[in-house]
């Protein structure tokens, strides 16, 4: 099974070109879609989830024409949107039953069993009579996963999932997601490199509506191997270093700036070579497209 996106474009009425000829092949497993805010991730996710129209291009899940056969894809889709604030007063159980019905599971008895087993999987069975409005951020996310996984979807889309979760909740969420990834295509859209690093076997980076890379994280790392150098400098020196070197990221550490640059050869001047990580790959790709970010 694979999802093939070809030449997908979308320009909003205000003239913003959110997707510019996007082509991606997404295999089974967890796929990380990385990009800074405004890159076009949500637009792409919503288009695949049939919630909005593209101007041109195609999306196929194997033989299913996603953009033209919306009902077929909706029956196979699990979608966890960025903001899951629907129906705060309905009980968890009732809402999940309703979602199962919308996904085409008509038999009431079958649905009841499915709802119970799904709530068990995400550890919310005990809270089944409570409404979403009473849940913590982590519980809401787990409900989000429950509603996305109900009905055995072959494609699951998760948009910016870990915002607002504390570290323990985030860990639980990661575990649940990676279980899902084994037999389905799970697209995880995020601006957090670590989420992709932890979970995804393949990935793409998009920025300003274009694909900057796609492949395996390891392949991406190989491209910058031996080219990343680091040095601690004073904050006031940043401008001078930016003029001279290809700065890919800066991090504040004990009041000084830890600067990472990309260079084909050893730059000298006190820089030391470091083992690249996925963040270096990401910042190296997007640094040519957006203003540098200080973390
Ligand atoms: P991301 O999810 O990567 O942050 P989005 O897909 O939300 O990116 O946005 C991509 C670009 O499209 C941004 O410049 C955003 O402001 C713009 N955009 C998103 N939705 C709309 C909309 N409904 N109308 C106009 N512009 C939009």
mmCIF file of N, CA, C and O in Angstrom, residues 203 213 215-225 278 281 285:
data_model
loop_
_atom_site.group_PDB
_atom_site.id
_atom_site.type_symbol
_atom_site.label_atom_id
_atom_site.label_comp_id
_atom_site.label_asym_id
_atom_site.label_seq_id
_atom_site.Cartn_x
_atom_site.Cartn_y
_atom_site.Cartn_z
ATOM 1 N N UNK A 203 10.379 10.245 5.728
ATOM 2 C CA UNK A 203 10.003 11.627 6.027
ATOM 3 C C UNK A 203 10.121 12.538 4.801
ATOM 4 O O UNK A 203 10.708 12.163 3.787
ATOM 5 N N UNK A 213 12.997 17.915 0.684
ATOM 6 C CA UNK A 213 13.602 16.581 0.634
ATOM 7 C C UNK A 213 12.554 15.544 0.972
ATOM 8 O O UNK A 213 11.572 15.823 1.621
ATOM 9 N N UNK A 215 12.642 11.076 1.920
ATOM 10 C CA UNK A 215 13.435 9.853 2.009
ATOM 11 C C UNK A 215 13.491 9.357 3.433
ATOM 12 O O UNK A 215 12.633 9.682 4.256
ATOM 13 N N UNK A 216 14.522 8.561 3.720
ATOM 14 C CA UNK A 216 14.665 8.040 5.073
ATOM 15 C C UNK A 216 15.512 9.010 5.903
ATOM 16 O O UNK A 216 16.451 9.612 5.369
ATOM 17 N N UNK A 217 15.211 9.139 7.209
ATOM 18 C CA UNK A 217 16.013 10.038 8.051
ATOM 19 C C UNK A 217 17.506 9.740 7.942
ATOM 20 O O UNK A 217 18.329 10.652 7.878
ATOM 21 N N UNK A 218 17.855 8.457 7.856
ATOM 22 C CA UNK A 218 19.267 8.064 7.770
ATOM 23 C C UNK A 218 19.928 8.618 6.500
ATOM 24 O O UNK A 218 21.061 9.118 6.535
ATOM 25 N N UNK A 219 19.195 8.552 5.380
ATOM 26 C CA UNK A 219 19.738 9.076 4.113
ATOM 27 C C UNK A 219 19.958 10.579 4.214
ATOM 28 O O UNK A 219 20.949 11.128 3.720
ATOM 29 N N UNK A 220 19.005 11.235 4.875
ATOM 30 C CA UNK A 220 19.123 12.686 5.039
ATOM 31 C C UNK A 220 20.346 13.020 5.894
ATOM 32 O O UNK A 220 21.088 13.958 5.588
ATOM 33 N N UNK A 221 20.558 12.214 6.931
ATOM 34 C CA UNK A 221 21.713 12.444 7.808
ATOM 35 C C UNK A 221 23.024 12.246 7.057
ATOM 36 O O UNK A 221 23.982 13.006 7.237
ATOM 37 N N UNK A 222 23.063 11.231 6.198
ATOM 38 C CA UNK A 222 24.288 10.950 5.436
ATOM 39 C C UNK A 222 24.725 12.154 4.604
ATOM 40 O O UNK A 222 25.910 12.383 4.396
ATOM 41 N N UNK A 223 23.726 12.916 4.127
ATOM 42 C CA UNK A 223 24.036 14.062 3.256
ATOM 43 C C UNK A 223 24.833 15.156 3.973
ATOM 44 O O UNK A 223 25.551 15.918 3.341
ATOM 45 N N UNK A 224 24.650 15.261 5.301
ATOM 46 C CA UNK A 224 25.381 16.324 6.018
ATOM 47 C C UNK A 224 26.524 15.764 6.876
ATOM 48 O O UNK A 224 27.203 16.519 7.580
ATOM 49 N N UNK A 225 26.717 14.452 6.782
ATOM 50 C CA UNK A 225 27.791 13.809 7.557
ATOM 51 C C UNK A 225 29.135 14.512 7.288
ATOM 52 O O UNK A 225 29.517 14.754 6.148
ATOM 53 N N UNK A 278 19.167 15.058 13.183
ATOM 54 C CA UNK A 278 18.117 15.366 12.210
ATOM 55 C C UNK A 278 17.758 16.853 12.211
ATOM 56 O O UNK A 278 17.351 17.405 11.192
ATOM 57 N N UNK A 281 19.894 18.567 9.718
ATOM 58 C CA UNK A 281 19.397 18.351 8.361
ATOM 59 C C UNK A 281 18.251 19.315 8.082
ATOM 60 O O UNK A 281 18.216 20.013 7.068
ATOM 61 N N UNK A 285 18.217 22.524 5.532
ATOM 62 C CA UNK A 285 17.300 22.612 4.391
ATOM 63 C C UNK A 285 16.497 23.905 4.404
ATOM 64 O O UNK A 285 16.348 24.564 3.378
#
